[in-house]
Amino acid sequence: MKRKGHLFFSTFLGIIAGITLTLGLGAYQVVSAAPNYAQLDVFTKVLHFVQTNYVEEVDSKKLIEGAIKGMLATLDPHTVYLPAEQFKEMQVDTSGKFGGLGIEISINEGYLTVVTPIEDTPAFTAGVEPGDKILIIEDKAKKIKKETKGMTLQEAVNLMRGEKGTKVTIHIARKGADKLLPIEIKRDIIKVVAIKGGMIEPDYAWLRITNFQANTGRDLRKKIEQLSKENGKPLQGAVLDLRANPGGLLEEAVNVSGLFLDKQLPVVSTMGRNKAKKEVEFARGENPYKNFRLVVLVNEASASASEIVAGALQDHKRAIIVGKPTFGKGSVQTVIDLENQAGLKLTVARYYTPSGKSIQSKGIVPDIEVDRLDTALIDKARKGKYLREADLEGHLINELGEASNKEDSSEDPTKVTKGEKGDKEDKDKRPIREKDGKKVRVDDPKEFIKTDFQLQQALSYLKAWNIFEAVSDQARAVKSASAK
């Protein structure tokens, strides 16, 4: 147990122990409370009256745990009490393998809300989308059907998790839908691959971080080295895709940032109740990839650790941030082991970017905002282009015999090709293929960039950055030569 956690709970558990002793004596006594805990005498009275006068026998442990949960429910949604079973489950979440549906959830305006489905999980392939509000959780096999209003995050997680192969139905409210949508999902072992990537075209790579789990920084470096070998020379640039990344381990956010920042540059700072006590995390690596350009893609479901990375790279002018404003989860949680094998996830501070900007509820604002658009509609709109010389009947051929840039207009612009129809219902623009009877995403960036408008724009900005940098270098060289 960490010393900080132990010191925090020594006083609290002492109070609980005092209450237990009083109840054990079978006689009501007023607990002598410190000034900061003056209301505890009211709590002990209520607890005593319930235990001795309620119409049925009550479980004291259940009452105490319920009181703790109620106390924490008055704070932010990320501060929760974790009973022993839930605490054990939480400890394996960051290992990259756990059971369930594959949904990252939060509480937004009182509603259980999907931050993002984790890529290539049961929830992802079933069509759960960021922003969906889960109003009812139903497990027909266990004859459970509960509304989620007032439910804690951990209670919801406990209901949705279960043995591999069993089913659960979530009833969601989705923007644009006129009624609740029931989605039945078969539970599975969730194995999260944190790093994906590939070459978009020569010299330019797509690097995808799905979440920040153990060894994410190390695995990202391996992926970059692999792609550099595939390219035959060092990369000129990369798109770092953090869209729908729910976050994870702070240490790995620092490790990832350190791949692109000089050693000892600040990555993130945290500040708790004591404003005079500010802790700063610095880049620890040697910045092995300082020589290639970086564009970071984010969206409304990029949260926590992904916001730390985007904020650090933005503040240090190391990357251009493209996409939509991020989720805004800028609070720090520490997990404390309790003596009863339970745990407490407690919000202890806020995150700040190197320039001192708070991430909480604001998120990271992109340098260039790009909406997620339907590329099929964009292509259709492009058909209505201006008339050019090459479009005129009988136009002169270029004297060098070069072919004109006339586009083939024989294709019916109203025709919807396979895959475009699905784009209107599927926010993830990567192509879907069948594999072993399951829907899977195609992770070859050469393929899905054709329909991913945000990635198309990110690549354009990346290449333009290199072009302008080359022009600037030439201008500086000319100026230096003329000065001599």
Coordinates of C-alpha atoms in Angstrom, one line a residue, residues 158-355:
N158 CA -20.5 -4.9 -12.7
L159 CA -23.8 -5.4 -14.5
M160 CA -22.3 -5.4 -18.0
R161 CA -19.4 -7.7 -17.2
G162 CA -19.8 -11.4 -17.1
E163 CA -18.7 -14.8 -18.4
K164 CA -17.5 -15.1 -22.0
G165 CA -20.3 -16.1 -24.3
T166 CA -23.1 -14.8 -22.1
K167 CA -25.3 -11.9 -23.4
V168 CA -26.4 -8.6 -22.1
T169 CA -28.7 -6.0 -23.7
I170 CA -28.2 -2.3 -23.4
H171 CA -31.0 0.1 -24.2
I172 CA -29.5 3.3 -25.5
A173 CA -30.7 6.8 -26.4
R174 CA -28.9 8.1 -29.5
K175 CA -29.0 11.5 -31.0
G176 CA -31.4 11.5 -34.0
A177 CA -33.3 8.3 -32.9
D178 CA -36.9 8.8 -31.8
K179 CA -36.9 5.8 -29.4
L180 CA -34.6 3.6 -27.3
L181 CA -32.4 1.3 -29.3
P182 CA -31.8 -2.2 -27.8
I183 CA -28.4 -3.6 -28.6
E184 CA -27.7 -7.2 -27.6
I185 CA -24.0 -7.9 -27.1
K186 CA -22.2 -11.2 -26.4
R187 CA -19.6 -10.9 -23.7
D188 CA -16.0 -11.8 -24.5
I189 CA -12.5 -11.6 -23.2
I190 CA -11.3 -8.1 -24.2
K191 CA -7.8 -8.1 -25.5
V192 CA -6.8 -4.6 -26.3
V193 CA -4.0 -4.0 -28.8
A194 CA -2.7 -0.6 -27.9
I195 CA -0.6 0.2 -30.9
K196 CA -1.6 -0.1 -34.6
G197 CA 0.0 1.4 -37.6
G198 CA 1.0 1.3 -41.3
M199 CA 2.3 3.3 -44.2
I200 CA -0.2 5.6 -45.8
E201 CA 2.3 6.3 -48.7
P202 CA 6.1 6.4 -49.0
D203 CA 7.7 8.4 -46.1
Y204 CA 4.4 9.0 -44.3
A205 CA 2.9 6.7 -41.6
W206 CA -0.3 6.3 -39.7
L207 CA 0.2 5.5 -36.0
R208 CA -2.8 4.6 -33.9
I209 CA -2.9 4.4 -30.1
T210 CA -6.1 2.8 -28.9
N211 CA -5.4 3.3 -25.2
F212 CA -2.6 3.9 -22.7
Q213 CA -1.9 0.6 -21.0
A214 CA 1.4 -1.0 -19.8
N215 CA 4.3 -0.7 -22.3
T216 CA 2.4 1.6 -24.7
G217 CA 5.4 3.9 -25.1
R218 CA 7.7 0.9 -25.8
D219 CA 5.4 -0.6 -28.3
L220 CA 4.9 2.6 -30.2
R221 CA 8.7 2.9 -30.6
K222 CA 8.8 -0.6 -31.9
K223 CA 6.1 0.2 -34.4
I224 CA 7.9 3.3 -35.6
E225 CA 11.1 1.4 -36.1
Q226 CA 9.3 -1.4 -38.0
L227 CA 7.7 1.2 -40.3
S228 CA 11.0 3.0 -40.9
K229 CA 12.5 -0.3 -42.0
E230 CA 9.5 -0.9 -44.3
N231 CA 10.0 2.5 -45.7
G232 CA 13.7 1.9 -46.3
K233 CA 14.7 5.2 -44.7
P234 CA 13.6 7.4 -41.8
L235 CA 10.0 8.6 -42.0
Q236 CA 9.4 12.2 -43.0
G237 CA 6.2 12.4 -41.0
A238 CA 3.4 10.6 -39.2
V239 CA -0.2 11.0 -38.2
L240 CA -0.6 10.1 -34.6
D241 CA -4.2 9.0 -34.3
L242 CA -5.7 9.4 -30.8
R243 CA -9.3 9.6 -31.8
A244 CA -11.7 7.7 -29.4
N245 CA -8.7 7.0 -27.1
P246 CA -10.2 6.9 -23.6
G247 CA -6.8 7.3 -21.8
G248 CA -5.2 5.0 -19.3
L249 CA -1.9 5.2 -17.5
L250 CA -0.3 8.6 -16.8
E251 CA 3.2 7.1 -16.9
E252 CA 2.6 5.8 -20.5
A253 CA 1.3 9.2 -21.6
V254 CA 4.7 10.6 -20.4
N255 CA 6.6 7.8 -22.1
V256 CA 4.8 8.4 -25.4
S257 CA 5.4 12.2 -25.2
G258 CA 9.0 11.5 -24.5
L259 CA 9.5 9.9 -27.9
F260 CA 8.9 13.3 -29.5
L261 CA 10.1 15.8 -26.9
D262 CA 13.6 16.7 -25.6
K263 CA 14.5 15.3 -22.2
Q264 CA 13.4 17.4 -19.2
L265 CA 10.7 19.3 -21.1
P266 CA 7.5 19.4 -19.0
V267 CA 4.8 17.0 -20.2
V268 CA 2.0 17.6 -17.7
S269 CA 1.6 19.1 -14.2
T270 CA -0.9 18.2 -11.5
M271 CA -2.2 20.4 -8.7
G272 CA -4.5 19.3 -5.9
R273 CA -6.1 21.1 -3.0
N274 CA -2.9 22.7 -1.9
K275 CA -2.2 25.1 -4.8
A276 CA 1.3 25.7 -3.6
K277 CA 2.2 22.0 -4.2
K278 CA 2.6 21.5 -7.9
E279 CA 4.0 18.3 -9.3
V280 CA 5.4 18.2 -12.8
E281 CA 6.1 15.2 -15.1
F282 CA 9.0 15.7 -17.5
A283 CA 9.9 13.9 -20.7
R284 CA 12.4 11.1 -19.8
G285 CA 13.5 9.9 -23.2
E286 CA 16.1 11.1 -25.7
N287 CA 13.6 12.3 -28.3
P288 CA 14.5 9.7 -30.9
Y289 CA 12.0 11.0 -33.5
K290 CA 12.8 14.7 -33.5
N291 CA 13.4 14.8 -37.2
F292 CA 10.0 13.9 -38.6
R293 CA 6.8 16.0 -38.5
L294 CA 3.8 15.0 -36.5
V295 CA 0.1 15.7 -36.9
V296 CA -2.1 14.5 -34.0
L297 CA -5.7 13.5 -34.7
V298 CA -8.2 13.9 -31.9
N299 CA -12.0 13.9 -31.5
E300 CA -14.7 14.3 -28.8
A301 CA -13.9 10.8 -27.4
S302 CA -10.2 11.5 -26.9
A303 CA -9.8 11.6 -23.1
S304 CA -7.4 11.7 -20.2
A305 CA -4.0 10.4 -21.1
S306 CA -4.6 11.1 -24.8
E307 CA -5.4 14.7 -23.9
I308 CA -2.1 14.9 -22.0
V309 CA -0.1 13.8 -25.0
A310 CA -2.0 16.1 -27.4
G311 CA -1.6 19.1 -25.0
A312 CA 2.1 18.5 -24.4
L313 CA 2.9 18.2 -28.2
Q314 CA 0.7 21.3 -28.9
D315 CA 2.2 23.5 -26.2
H316 CA 5.8 22.7 -27.3
K317 CA 5.0 23.3 -31.0
R318 CA 6.0 19.8 -31.7
A319 CA 2.8 18.8 -33.5
I320 CA -0.2 20.2 -35.3
I321 CA -3.4 19.1 -33.5
V322 CA -6.3 18.3 -36.0
G323 CA -9.9 17.2 -35.4
K324 CA -12.5 18.1 -32.9
P325 CA -12.2 19.4 -29.3
T326 CA -11.5 16.6 -26.9
F327 CA -13.5 15.0 -24.1
G328 CA -12.1 17.2 -21.3
K329 CA -11.3 14.6 -18.6
G330 CA -8.6 16.5 -16.8
S331 CA -8.7 15.1 -13.3
V332 CA -6.2 12.8 -11.6
Q333 CA -7.3 9.7 -9.7
T334 CA -5.3 7.7 -7.2
V335 CA -6.3 4.2 -6.3
I336 CA -5.9 3.2 -2.6
D337 CA -5.9 -0.3 -1.3
L338 CA -8.1 -0.8 1.7
E339 CA -7.6 -3.3 4.5
N340 CA -10.8 -5.2 3.5
Q341 CA -9.5 -5.9 0.0
A342 CA -11.7 -3.1 -1.4
G343 CA -10.3 0.0 -3.0
L344 CA -11.0 3.7 -3.3
K345 CA -10.5 5.6 -6.5
L346 CA -10.2 9.1 -5.4
T347 CA -9.8 12.3 -7.4
V348 CA -6.9 14.1 -5.9
A349 CA -5.8 16.7 -8.5
R350 CA -6.3 18.3 -11.9
Y351 CA -4.1 18.0 -15.0
Y352 CA -2.5 21.1 -16.6
T353 CA -0.7 21.3 -19.9
P354 CA 2.9 22.6 -20.0
S355 CA 1.6 26.1 -20.6

